[in-house]
Coordinates of C-alpha atoms in Angstrom, one line a residue:
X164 CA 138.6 42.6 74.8
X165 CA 139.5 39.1 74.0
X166 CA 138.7 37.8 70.8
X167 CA 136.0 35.1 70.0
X168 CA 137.8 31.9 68.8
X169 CA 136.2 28.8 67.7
X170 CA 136.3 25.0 66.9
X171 CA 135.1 23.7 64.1
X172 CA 133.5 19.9 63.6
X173 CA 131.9 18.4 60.7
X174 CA 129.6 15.0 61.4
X175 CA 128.2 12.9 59.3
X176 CA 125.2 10.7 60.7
X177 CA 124.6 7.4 58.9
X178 CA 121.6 6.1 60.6
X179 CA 120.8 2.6 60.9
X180 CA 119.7 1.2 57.0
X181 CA 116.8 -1.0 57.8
X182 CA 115.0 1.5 59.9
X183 CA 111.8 3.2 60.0
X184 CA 112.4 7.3 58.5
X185 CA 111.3 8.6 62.1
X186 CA 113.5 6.7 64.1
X187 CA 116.3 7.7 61.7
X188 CA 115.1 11.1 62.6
X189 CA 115.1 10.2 66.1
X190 CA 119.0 9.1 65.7
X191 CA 119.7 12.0 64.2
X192 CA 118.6 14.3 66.7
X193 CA 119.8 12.3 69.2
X194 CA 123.2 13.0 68.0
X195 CA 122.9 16.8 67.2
X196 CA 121.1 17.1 70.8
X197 CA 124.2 15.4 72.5
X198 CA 126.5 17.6 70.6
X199 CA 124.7 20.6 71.4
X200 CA 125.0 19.5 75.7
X201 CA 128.7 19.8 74.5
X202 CA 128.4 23.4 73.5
X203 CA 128.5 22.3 69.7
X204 CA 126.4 24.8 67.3
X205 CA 124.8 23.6 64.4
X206 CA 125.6 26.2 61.6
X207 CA 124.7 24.2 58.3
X208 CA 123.8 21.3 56.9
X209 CA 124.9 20.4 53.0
X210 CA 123.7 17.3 51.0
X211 CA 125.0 16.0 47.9
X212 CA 129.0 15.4 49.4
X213 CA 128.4 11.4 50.1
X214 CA 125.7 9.5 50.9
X215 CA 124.3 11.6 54.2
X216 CA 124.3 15.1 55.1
X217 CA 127.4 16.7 56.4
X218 CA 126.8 18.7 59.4
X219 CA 129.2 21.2 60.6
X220 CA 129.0 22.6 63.9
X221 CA 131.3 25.3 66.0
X222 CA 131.8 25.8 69.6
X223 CA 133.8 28.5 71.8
X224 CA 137.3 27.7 72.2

């Protein structure tokens, strides 16, 4: 049985500064949704590293 193997991504998404909080939202999950059509996973989100959330993702290799 092969072993699973995976990639590994972290993002960062600095949405546009003079916009409304939903479309911010809207960018974000704009991104995360076209990473995710890409086979990327979201596995966690951490705050407090920069400015914006880090989010890391994973994806069969």
């Amino acid at each position: 049985m092969r072993e699973n193997r995976w990639n590994y991504r972290t993002v960062t998404i600095k949405p546009g500064a003079f916009k409304k909080a939903t479309e911010k939202l809207e960018d974000i999950e704009d991104r995360l949704n076209r990473l995710g059509s890409e086979g990327w996973e979201l596995v966690n989100v951490v705050t407090g590293i920069g400015m914006y959330p880090t989010y890391f993702l994973k994806r069969r290799f």
